Tab-separated table of C-alpha atoms in Angstrom:
chain	number	residue	atom	x	y	z
Z	282	UNK	CA	-102.997	18.722	-84.112
Z	283	UNK	CA	-105.714	18.919	-81.456
Z	284	UNK	CA	-108.628	19.045	-83.876
Z	285	UNK	CA	-111.933	19.299	-82.061
Z	286	UNK	CA	-113.967	16.252	-83.065
Z	287	UNK	CA	-117.235	18.190	-83.174
Z	288	UNK	CA	-115.709	21.026	-85.175
Z	289	UNK	CA	-115.002	19.364	-88.519
Z	290	UNK	CA	-117.893	20.213	-90.772
Z	291	UNK	CA	-118.903	21.363	-94.230
Z	292	UNK	CA	-120.356	24.851	-94.038
Z	293	UNK	CA	-121.589	27.304	-96.647
Z	294	UNK	CA	-119.523	30.339	-97.484
Z	295	UNK	CA	-122.325	32.562	-96.217
Z	296	UNK	CA	-122.395	30.812	-92.851
Z	297	UNK	CA	-118.614	30.954	-92.467
Z	298	UNK	CA	-118.309	34.621	-93.450
Z	299	UNK	CA	-121.058	35.471	-90.943
Z	300	UNK	CA	-118.862	34.183	-88.104
Z	301	UNK	CA	-116.740	36.502	-86.005
Z	302	UNK	CA	-113.449	35.718	-87.757
Z	303	UNK	CA	-110.177	37.466	-87.065
Z	304	UNK	CA	-106.999	37.791	-89.120
Z	305	UNK	CA	-104.130	37.410	-86.601
Z	306	UNK	CA	-100.922	39.450	-86.733
Z	307	UNK	CA	-98.825	36.577	-87.985
Z	308	UNK	CA	-100.729	36.315	-91.260
Z	309	UNK	CA	-99.102	37.899	-94.282
Z	310	UNK	CA	-101.032	40.665	-96.085
Z	311	UNK	CA	-103.363	39.887	-98.968
Z	312	UNK	CA	-101.106	38.721	-101.806
Z	313	UNK	CA	-103.272	37.057	-104.469
Z	314	UNK	CA	-102.637	38.339	-107.971
Z	315	UNK	CA	-105.638	39.891	-109.757
Z	316	UNK	CA	-105.704	36.921	-112.134
Z	317	UNK	CA	-105.980	34.465	-109.232
Z	318	UNK	CA	-108.900	36.381	-107.710
Z	319	UNK	CA	-110.579	36.561	-111.115
Z	320	UNK	CA	-110.108	32.802	-111.584
Z	321	UNK	CA	-111.983	32.106	-108.345
Z	322	UNK	CA	-114.895	34.272	-109.547
Z	323	UNK	CA	-114.929	32.516	-112.931
Z	324	UNK	CA	-114.839	29.074	-111.281
Z	325	UNK	CA	-117.871	30.011	-109.179
Z	326	UNK	CA	-119.780	31.427	-112.171
Z	327	UNK	CA	-119.002	28.307	-114.230
Z	328	UNK	CA	-120.210	26.013	-111.424
Z	329	UNK	CA	-123.396	28.062	-111.029
Z	330	UNK	CA	-124.093	27.996	-114.759
Z	331	UNK	CA	-123.582	24.224	-114.930
Z	332	UNK	CA	-125.903	23.348	-112.019
Z	333	UNK	CA	-127.170	26.096	-109.655
Z	334	UNK	CA	-128.521	23.487	-107.235
Z	335	UNK	CA	-125.293	21.478	-106.790
Z	336	UNK	CA	-122.785	22.301	-104.031
Z	337	UNK	CA	-119.396	23.641	-105.056
Z	338	UNK	CA	-116.543	22.850	-102.630
Z	339	UNK	CA	-113.824	25.478	-102.218
Z	340	UNK	CA	-111.458	23.517	-99.977
Z	341	UNK	CA	-110.686	23.655	-96.259
Z	342	UNK	CA	-110.368	26.524	-93.822
Z	343	UNK	CA	-108.506	26.014	-90.551
Z	344	UNK	CA	-109.441	28.141	-87.557
Z	345	UNK	CA	-107.787	28.445	-84.157
Z	346	UNK	CA	-110.266	29.057	-81.369
Z	347	UNK	CA	-109.241	30.837	-78.194
Z	348	UNK	CA	-110.971	33.210	-75.795
Z	349	UNK	CA	-114.181	32.937	-77.788
Z	350	UNK	CA	-112.558	34.151	-81.016
Z	351	UNK	CA	-111.635	32.386	-84.258
Z	352	UNK	CA	-108.260	33.184	-85.833
Z	353	UNK	CA	-107.885	32.251	-89.496
Z	354	UNK	CA	-104.889	29.916	-89.662
Z	355	UNK	CA	-105.310	28.747	-93.258
Z	356	UNK	CA	-107.663	30.161	-95.904
Z	357	UNK	CA	-107.327	33.901	-95.318
Z	358	UNK	CA	-106.625	34.777	-98.965
Z	359	UNK	CA	-109.593	32.746	-100.183
Z	360	UNK	CA	-112.038	34.149	-97.626
Z	361	UNK	CA	-111.007	37.742	-98.325
Z	362	UNK	CA	-111.476	37.139	-102.049
Z	363	UNK	CA	-114.921	35.635	-101.477
Z	364	UNK	CA	-115.841	38.675	-99.405
Z	365	UNK	CA	-114.664	41.026	-102.175
Z	366	UNK	CA	-116.654	39.042	-104.747
Z	367	UNK	CA	-119.798	39.387	-102.619
Z	368	UNK	CA	-119.203	43.119	-102.171
Z	369	UNK	CA	-118.635	43.555	-105.921
Z	370	UNK	CA	-121.842	41.665	-106.680
Z	371	UNK	CA	-123.737	43.928	-104.278
Z	372	UNK	CA	-122.305	47.034	-105.937
Z	373	UNK	CA	-120.669	48.198	-102.721
Z	374	UNK	CA	-118.354	51.218	-102.944
Z	375	UNK	CA	-114.845	49.770	-102.700
Z	376	UNK	CA	-112.889	52.766	-103.955
Z	377	UNK	CA	-109.469	53.230	-102.364
Z	378	UNK	CA	-108.153	56.376	-104.026
Z	379	UNK	CA	-104.965	55.976	-106.006
Z	380	UNK	CA	-103.639	53.034	-103.986
Z	381	UNK	CA	-102.332	50.044	-105.915
Z	382	UNK	CA	-102.059	47.321	-103.293
Z	383	UNK	CA	-102.838	43.683	-104.208
Z	384	UNK	CA	-106.261	43.922	-102.559
Z	385	UNK	CA	-107.154	47.102	-104.496
Z	386	UNK	CA	-105.960	45.550	-107.756
Z	387	UNK	CA	-108.057	42.436	-107.110
Z	388	UNK	CA	-111.148	44.555	-106.380
Z	389	UNK	CA	-110.771	46.489	-109.625
Z	390	UNK	CA	-110.499	43.301	-111.681
Z	391	UNK	CA	-113.541	41.761	-109.987
Z	392	UNK	CA	-115.639	44.901	-110.510
Z	393	UNK	CA	-114.683	45.044	-114.200
Z	394	UNK	CA	-115.499	41.346	-114.641
Z	395	UNK	CA	-118.997	41.869	-113.222
Z	396	UNK	CA	-119.675	45.058	-115.135
Z	397	UNK	CA	-122.662	44.711	-117.444
Z	398	UNK	CA	-124.344	41.675	-115.905
Z	399	UNK	CA	-127.959	42.090	-114.782
Z	400	UNK	CA	-129.083	42.602	-111.203
Z	401	UNK	CA	-130.913	39.294	-111.441
Z	402	UNK	CA	-127.707	37.415	-112.305
Z	403	UNK	CA	-125.783	39.278	-109.591
Z	404	UNK	CA	-128.339	38.248	-106.981
Z	405	UNK	CA	-128.335	34.656	-108.225
Z	406	UNK	CA	-124.538	34.344	-108.004
Z	407	UNK	CA	-124.494	36.001	-104.574
Z	408	UNK	CA	-127.118	33.566	-103.284
Z	409	UNK	CA	-125.208	30.649	-104.824
Z	410	UNK	CA	-122.057	31.696	-102.946
Z	411	UNK	CA	-123.949	32.031	-99.653
Z	412	UNK	CA	-125.822	28.753	-99.868
Z	413	UNK	CA	-124.058	26.355	-102.258
Z	414	UNK	CA	-120.359	27.266	-102.135
Z	415	UNK	CA	-119.048	25.110	-99.311
Z	416	UNK	CA	-115.853	24.920	-97.309
Z	417	UNK	CA	-114.622	22.316	-94.854
Z	418	UNK	CA	-114.250	24.141	-91.552
Z	419	UNK	CA	-111.628	22.659	-89.230
Z	420	UNK	CA	-111.305	24.136	-85.746
Z	421	UNK	CA	-108.346	23.515	-83.460
Z	422	UNK	CA	-107.630	24.719	-79.937
Z	423	UNK	CA	-103.880	23.988	-80.134
Z	424	UNK	CA	-101.962	26.990	-81.481
Z	425	UNK	CA	-98.579	25.229	-81.691
Z	426	UNK	CA	-99.931	22.502	-83.912
Z	427	UNK	CA	-102.091	24.925	-85.880
Z	428	UNK	CA	-99.032	26.792	-87.147
Z	429	UNK	CA	-97.704	23.636	-88.773
Z	430	UNK	CA	-100.352	23.873	-91.464
Z	431	UNK	CA	-98.480	26.922	-92.761
Z	432	UNK	CA	-96.164	24.508	-94.519
Z	433	UNK	CA	-98.992	23.252	-96.730
Z	434	UNK	CA	-100.056	24.727	-100.049
Z	435	UNK	CA	-102.877	27.252	-100.053
Z	436	UNK	CA	-105.674	27.149	-102.615
Z	437	UNK	CA	-104.229	28.636	-105.805
Z	438	UNK	CA	-101.654	30.342	-103.606
Z	439	UNK	CA	-98.067	29.743	-102.578
Z	440	UNK	CA	-96.831	27.881	-99.503
Z	441	UNK	CA	-95.681	30.059	-96.646
Z	442	UNK	CA	-91.897	30.272	-96.541
Z	443	UNK	CA	-89.874	29.278	-93.457
Z	444	UNK	CA	-89.416	32.945	-92.551
Z	445	UNK	CA	-93.228	33.322	-92.527
Z	446	UNK	CA	-93.377	30.525	-89.952
Z	447	UNK	CA	-90.759	32.300	-87.858
Z	448	UNK	CA	-92.771	35.502	-87.989
Z	449	UNK	CA	-95.813	33.607	-86.704
Z	450	UNK	CA	-93.837	31.946	-83.920
Z	451	UNK	CA	-92.230	35.130	-82.623
Z	452	UNK	CA	-95.446	37.155	-82.791
Z	453	UNK	CA	-97.021	34.567	-80.502
Z	454	UNK	CA	-94.113	35.136	-78.135
Z	455	UNK	CA	-95.154	38.810	-77.983
Z	456	UNK	CA	-98.484	38.037	-76.300
Z	457	UNK	CA	-97.635	40.238	-73.335
Z	458	UNK	CA	-96.509	43.175	-75.515
Z	459	UNK	CA	-98.844	45.962	-76.552
Z	460	UNK	CA	-100.764	45.909	-79.825
Z	461	UNK	CA	-98.713	48.912	-80.936
Z	462	UNK	CA	-95.441	46.985	-80.516
Z	463	UNK	CA	-96.848	44.005	-82.407
Z	464	UNK	CA	-98.085	46.230	-85.207
Z	465	UNK	CA	-94.695	47.955	-85.430
Z	466	UNK	CA	-92.901	44.599	-85.631
Z	467	UNK	CA	-95.227	43.410	-88.400
Z	468	UNK	CA	-94.873	46.685	-90.345
Z	469	UNK	CA	-91.063	46.586	-90.240
Z	470	UNK	CA	-91.093	42.933	-91.273
Z	471	UNK	CA	-93.475	43.461	-94.190
Z	472	UNK	CA	-91.611	46.566	-95.351
Z	473	UNK	CA	-88.464	44.466	-95.683
Z	474	UNK	CA	-90.217	42.317	-98.271
Z	475	UNK	CA	-90.430	38.556	-98.631
Z	476	UNK	CA	-87.549	38.351	-101.107
Z	477	UNK	CA	-85.045	40.081	-98.808
Z	478	UNK	CA	-86.195	38.072	-95.788
Z	479	UNK	CA	-85.916	34.816	-97.696
Z	480	UNK	CA	-82.413	35.766	-98.837
Z	481	UNK	CA	-81.318	36.753	-95.322
Z	482	UNK	CA	-82.393	33.481	-93.729
Z	483	UNK	CA	-81.871	31.012	-96.591
Z	484	UNK	CA	-78.637	32.331	-98.096
Z	485	UNK	CA	-76.945	33.767	-95.021
Z	486	UNK	CA	-78.196	33.102	-91.479
Z	487	UNK	CA	-79.158	29.450	-92.047
Z	488	UNK	CA	-75.900	28.662	-93.791
Z	489	UNK	CA	-73.835	30.461	-91.158
Z	490	UNK	CA	-75.629	28.516	-88.402
Z	491	UNK	CA	-74.843	25.196	-90.103
Z	492	UNK	CA	-71.397	25.889	-91.558
Z	493	UNK	CA	-70.005	27.374	-88.338
Z	494	UNK	CA	-70.678	24.001	-86.691
Z	495	UNK	CA	-69.064	22.121	-89.544
Z	496	UNK	CA	-72.414	20.887	-90.828
Z	497	UNK	CA	-73.796	20.726	-94.347
Z	498	UNK	CA	-76.387	23.322	-95.378
Z	499	UNK	CA	-78.405	21.737	-98.193
Z	500	UNK	CA	-81.280	24.240	-98.079
Z	501	UNK	CA	-83.438	26.133	-95.598
Z	502	UNK	CA	-86.895	24.627	-95.060
Z	503	UNK	CA	-89.678	24.542	-92.478
Z	504	UNK	CA	-87.829	21.699	-90.772
Z	505	UNK	CA	-84.954	24.060	-89.921
Z	506	UNK	CA	-86.840	26.882	-88.218
Z	507	UNK	CA	-85.929	25.585	-84.744
Z	508	UNK	CA	-82.522	27.159	-85.410
Z	509	UNK	CA	-84.155	30.573	-85.027
Z	510	UNK	CA	-86.985	30.033	-82.538
Z	511	UNK	CA	-84.736	31.340	-79.778
Z	512	UNK	CA	-85.113	31.275	-76.009
Z	513	UNK	CA	-88.720	31.514	-74.858
Z	514	UNK	CA	-89.650	32.776	-71.412
Z	515	UNK	CA	-92.940	30.881	-71.691
Z	516	UNK	CA	-91.328	27.487	-71.206
Z	517	UNK	CA	-89.162	25.880	-68.534
Z	518	UNK	CA	-85.653	27.282	-68.885
Z	519	UNK	CA	-82.553	25.114	-68.807
Z	520	UNK	CA	-79.368	26.519	-67.199
Z	521	UNK	CA	-78.023	27.247	-70.686
Z	522	UNK	CA	-81.215	29.065	-71.664
Z	523	UNK	CA	-81.129	31.041	-68.396
Z	524	UNK	CA	-77.586	32.146	-69.163
Z	525	UNK	CA	-78.496	33.425	-72.624
Z	526	UNK	CA	-81.662	35.065	-71.309
Z	527	UNK	CA	-79.722	36.940	-68.613
Z	528	UNK	CA	-76.867	37.920	-70.937
Z	529	UNK	CA	-79.086	39.237	-73.707
Z	530	UNK	CA	-81.404	41.047	-71.295
Z	531	UNK	CA	-78.451	43.213	-70.239
Z	532	UNK	CA	-77.384	44.162	-73.778
Z	533	UNK	CA	-80.073	46.858	-74.349
Z	534	UNK	CA	-78.643	48.663	-71.300
Z	535	UNK	CA	-75.211	48.688	-72.977
Z	536	UNK	CA	-76.771	50.075	-76.158
Z	537	UNK	CA	-78.132	52.997	-74.126
Z	538	UNK	CA	-74.821	53.558	-72.327
Z	539	UNK	CA	-73.274	55.734	-75.062
Z	540	UNK	CA	-76.244	56.737	-77.242
Z	541	UNK	CA	-74.237	59.303	-79.219
Z	542	UNK	CA	-71.460	56.922	-80.245
Z	543	UNK	CA	-72.544	55.155	-83.440
Z	544	UNK	CA	-69.517	52.831	-83.315
Z	545	UNK	CA	-70.419	51.588	-79.844
Z	546	UNK	CA	-74.056	51.221	-80.888
Z	547	UNK	CA	-73.059	49.070	-83.848
Z	548	UNK	CA	-70.794	46.869	-81.714
Z	549	UNK	CA	-73.441	46.550	-79.017
Z	550	UNK	CA	-75.958	45.299	-81.552
Z	551	UNK	CA	-73.478	42.695	-82.768
Z	552	UNK	CA	-72.902	41.688	-79.142
Z	553	UNK	CA	-76.616	41.483	-78.483
Z	554	UNK	CA	-77.382	39.520	-81.643
Z	555	UNK	CA	-74.556	36.991	-81.621
Z	556	UNK	CA	-75.118	34.400	-84.325
Z	557	UNK	CA	-73.449	31.775	-82.133
Z	558	UNK	CA	-76.104	32.268	-79.456
Z	559	UNK	CA	-79.896	31.870	-79.535
Z	560	UNK	CA	-81.886	35.079	-79.811
Z	561	UNK	CA	-84.593	35.917	-77.286
Z	562	UNK	CA	-87.945	34.852	-78.683
Z	563	UNK	CA	-90.409	37.621	-79.512
Z	564	UNK	CA	-89.526	41.259	-80.062
Z	565	UNK	CA	-85.751	40.657	-79.964
Z	566	UNK	CA	-86.046	38.340	-82.953
Z	567	UNK	CA	-87.608	41.093	-85.067
Z	568	UNK	CA	-84.961	43.574	-83.917
Z	569	UNK	CA	-82.235	41.061	-84.756
Z	570	UNK	CA	-83.693	40.496	-88.222
Z	571	UNK	CA	-83.866	44.233	-88.918
Z	572	UNK	CA	-80.262	44.736	-87.779
Z	573	UNK	CA	-78.954	41.811	-89.849
Z	574	UNK	CA	-80.711	43.156	-92.947
Z	575	UNK	CA	-79.012	46.516	-92.408
Z	576	UNK	CA	-75.636	44.910	-91.751
Z	577	UNK	CA	-75.875	42.729	-94.843
Z	578	UNK	CA	-76.755	45.763	-96.949
Z	579	UNK	CA	-73.798	47.673	-95.475
Z	580	UNK	CA	-71.433	44.887	-96.507
Z	581	UNK	CA	-73.005	44.497	-99.954
Z	582	UNK	CA	-72.432	48.194	-100.614
Z	583	UNK	CA	-68.688	47.885	-99.905
Z	584	UNK	CA	-66.301	47.787	-102.881
Z	585	UNK	CA	-65.109	44.323	-103.817
Z	586	UNK	CA	-61.468	43.579	-102.904
Z	587	UNK	CA	-60.956	42.525	-106.532
Z	588	UNK	CA	-61.904	45.961	-107.875
Z	589	UNK	CA	-59.723	47.834	-105.376
Z	590	UNK	CA	-56.748	47.138	-107.603
Z	591	UNK	CA	-55.678	50.055	-109.854
Z	592	UNK	CA	-56.283	48.128	-113.076
Z	593	UNK	CA	-60.004	47.561	-112.400
Z	594	UNK	CA	-62.910	50.003	-111.887
Z	595	UNK	CA	-64.453	49.995	-108.372
Z	596	UNK	CA	-67.532	47.796	-108.033
Z	597	UNK	CA	-69.581	46.803	-105.000
Z	598	UNK	CA	-70.437	43.280	-103.934
Z	599	UNK	CA	-74.029	44.029	-104.923
Z	600	UNK	CA	-72.838	44.394	-108.521
Z	601	UNK	CA	-71.079	41.036	-108.407
Z	602	UNK	CA	-74.216	39.367	-107.085
Z	603	UNK	CA	-75.985	40.301	-110.316
Z	604	UNK	CA	-73.509	38.275	-112.368
Z	605	UNK	CA	-74.530	34.650	-112.457
Z	606	UNK	CA	-70.898	33.571	-112.925
Z	607	UNK	CA	-69.875	35.052	-109.572
Z	608	UNK	CA	-73.110	34.933	-107.607
Z	609	UNK	CA	-72.462	31.749	-105.605
Z	610	UNK	CA	-68.920	32.671	-104.610
Z	611	UNK	CA	-69.972	36.231	-103.768
Z	612	UNK	CA	-72.740	34.877	-101.514
Z	613	UNK	CA	-70.187	32.617	-99.799
Z	614	UNK	CA	-67.834	35.563	-99.322
Z	615	UNK	CA	-70.586	37.827	-97.944
Z	616	UNK	CA	-71.753	35.085	-95.563
Z	617	UNK	CA	-68.204	34.744	-94.215
Z	618	UNK	CA	-67.865	38.532	-93.957
Z	619	UNK	CA	-71.202	38.877	-92.144
Z	620	UNK	CA	-70.086	36.203	-89.691
Z	621	UNK	CA	-66.705	37.923	-89.267
Z	622	UNK	CA	-68.208	41.296	-88.344
Z	623	UNK	CA	-70.644	39.558	-86.007
Z	624	UNK	CA	-67.796	37.805	-84.201
Z	625	UNK	CA	-65.081	40.469	-84.271
Z	626	UNK	CA	-66.651	43.759	-85.380
Z	627	UNK	CA	-64.669	45.810	-87.900
Z	628	UNK	CA	-61.302	45.158	-86.240
Z	629	UNK	CA	-58.658	44.178	-88.829
Z	630	UNK	CA	-61.495	44.196	-91.371
Z	631	UNK	CA	-59.469	45.194	-94.455
Z	632	UNK	CA	-57.060	42.280	-94.013
Z	633	UNK	CA	-59.945	39.946	-93.260
Z	634	UNK	CA	-61.757	41.002	-96.438
Z	635	UNK	CA	-58.749	40.016	-98.535
Z	636	UNK	CA	-58.310	36.691	-96.742
Z	637	UNK	CA	-61.993	35.737	-96.926
Z	638	UNK	CA	-62.318	36.910	-100.523
Z	639	UNK	CA	-59.377	34.757	-101.599
Z	640	UNK	CA	-60.740	31.795	-99.626
Z	641	UNK	CA	-64.227	32.057	-101.172
Z	642	UNK	CA	-63.197	32.905	-104.732
Z	643	UNK	CA	-60.590	30.146	-104.983
Z	644	UNK	CA	-63.464	27.980	-106.235
Z	645	UNK	CA	-64.170	30.360	-109.125
Z	646	UNK	CA	-60.507	30.180	-110.171
Z	647	UNK	CA	-60.063	26.455	-109.602
Z	648	UNK	CA	-63.313	25.159	-111.123
Z	649	UNK	CA	-64.866	25.740	-114.524
Z	650	UNK	CA	-68.316	25.425	-112.980
Z	651	UNK	CA	-69.099	26.266	-109.351
Z	652	UNK	CA	-72.072	24.404	-107.901
Z	653	UNK	CA	-73.669	24.521	-104.463
Z	654	UNK	CA	-72.106	21.161	-103.562
Z	655	UNK	CA	-68.613	22.667	-103.976
Z	656	UNK	CA	-69.600	25.735	-101.943
Z	657	UNK	CA	-71.144	23.548	-99.244
Z	658	UNK	CA	-68.112	21.260	-98.977
Z	659	UNK	CA	-65.652	24.146	-98.652
Z	660	UNK	CA	-67.781	26.106	-96.182
Z	661	UNK	CA	-68.567	23.147	-93.922
Z	662	UNK	CA	-64.997	21.867	-93.891
Z	663	UNK	CA	-65.750	18.715	-95.858
Z	664	UNK	CA	-63.161	19.621	-98.466
Z	665	UNK	CA	-59.414	19.272	-97.961
Z	666	UNK	CA	-59.270	22.771	-96.436
Z	667	UNK	CA	-60.284	24.508	-93.250
Z	668	UNK	CA	-63.705	26.088	-93.024
Z	669	UNK	CA	-63.494	29.827	-92.437
Z	670	UNK	CA	-66.735	29.576	-90.458
Z	671	UNK	CA	-65.507	26.865	-88.080
Z	672	UNK	CA	-62.238	28.733	-87.673
Z	673	UNK	CA	-64.022	31.962	-86.669
Z	674	UNK	CA	-66.500	30.234	-84.354
Z	675	UNK	CA	-63.696	28.970	-82.134
Z	676	UNK	CA	-61.524	32.110	-82.156
Z	677	UNK	CA	-61.296	35.289	-80.090
Z	678	UNK	CA	-59.221	37.269	-82.582
Z	679	UNK	CA	-60.267	38.055	-86.140
Z	680	UNK	CA	-56.705	37.643	-87.402
Z	681	UNK	CA	-57.373	33.904	-87.297
Z	682	UNK	CA	-58.645	34.111	-90.897
Z	683	UNK	CA	-55.106	34.918	-92.037
Z	684	UNK	CA	-54.383	31.211	-91.488
Z	685	UNK	CA	-56.643	30.226	-94.360
Z	686	UNK	CA	-54.652	28.774	-97.254
Z	687	UNK	CA	-56.629	28.938	-100.510
Z	688	UNK	CA	-55.745	26.473	-103.251
Z	689	UNK	CA	-55.929	28.297	-106.581
Z	690	UNK	CA	-55.142	25.216	-108.652
Z	691	UNK	CA	-55.524	25.664	-112.407
Z	692	UNK	CA	-58.635	24.671	-114.336
Z	693	UNK	CA	-57.273	26.023	-117.628
Z	694	UNK	CA	-54.459	28.395	-118.523
Z	695	UNK	CA	-56.788	31.202	-119.612
Z	696	UNK	CA	-59.454	30.570	-116.975
Z	697	UNK	CA	-60.159	33.652	-114.791
Z	698	UNK	CA	-56.628	34.983	-115.282
Z	699	UNK	CA	-57.444	38.479	-113.956
Z	700	UNK	CA	-59.144	37.098	-110.869
Z	701	UNK	CA	-56.255	34.692	-110.288
Z	702	UNK	CA	-53.758	37.567	-110.455
Z	703	UNK	CA	-55.822	39.562	-107.955
Z	704	UNK	CA	-56.020	36.635	-105.507
Z	705	UNK	CA	-52.287	36.070	-105.776
Z	706	UNK	CA	-51.716	39.759	-105.045
Z	707	UNK	CA	-53.807	39.294	-101.901
Z	708	UNK	CA	-51.393	36.624	-100.765
Z	709	UNK	CA	-53.346	33.541	-101.819
């Protein structure tokens, strides 16, 4: 990281909060729990009561300086909480109607905690924060390196997930876009929720990217985000990158070709957001993410091939995901189905669903306990069978999945007998 040698210093909280600080678009919203905010206040009060003349260090804050401004790279949650504590001590009106956001909840807890203390004590704590609560201020002028600190643990907070790092990267790629477009991208992203985004990238897109190349997918981490950084127009383009840039730049025109045909629109989005090709960095990444979330939800809401048989009540894949016994195999099946529709659309989909279901759920029939290692070996082709993902990556026709030959084996005579019968009826 290009840390400026003259910009590493211990500063008081009052001095730091008086600076012209900015919260950039890539930062996640305030997310501290009320108890975490209250703990910071109690820590400060305890330190003040023990020795009001001794400094109390609150950790480091990393700032990125550019164009005369300071973006908060690390320490946003802490600084916002300190600001709310100061406002609560001053008796400032912080009412926010009936809202119940994390920041409103934290304010209410802080105000209640300070209720009943004298004005003299309020002023003393406020002065202690301004003059004796210290932070290590680190200033960098290198944005690329600054984002790497996202992988570190925040004070009393949680580390930013890999998808948070991707959000930061692609927002930087939107420098030339309007503030309205950036704000819209952030709003759509945040509305999706961290849990759904983590599931999309960790359970599906990351695994598809690795398994389709015959590689193991042990777990999505910050070290894997290069898989989704896409093609940037800000750097020197290779011939391969130029090809993908040109091809994907044309796809929005195809989407507008038949605006009233929802089938064409769906296919065009799959064509534009091919999982075998890098996405365009910036706005296209956010559009791709939104589409993949919708597509995954569409597939989850479909009835399971197992429950299409007359002897069983209809249930969706979403229902199967809630059952710990079938969760891993259902995730494998949905990943293969998401990849199928991305490669081939909905052509021959019913037959493909049966073939991919039998291929994925053979593990549940064959093994008493299904672990990620078994899933990973089958999906990457490291088992004694073909990988459905590798097979689809190299094919032009979705009927290729009919060549999969599941091995049902037999773990125990009474083990998953109903599921075994259903897979055999599907031709497994």
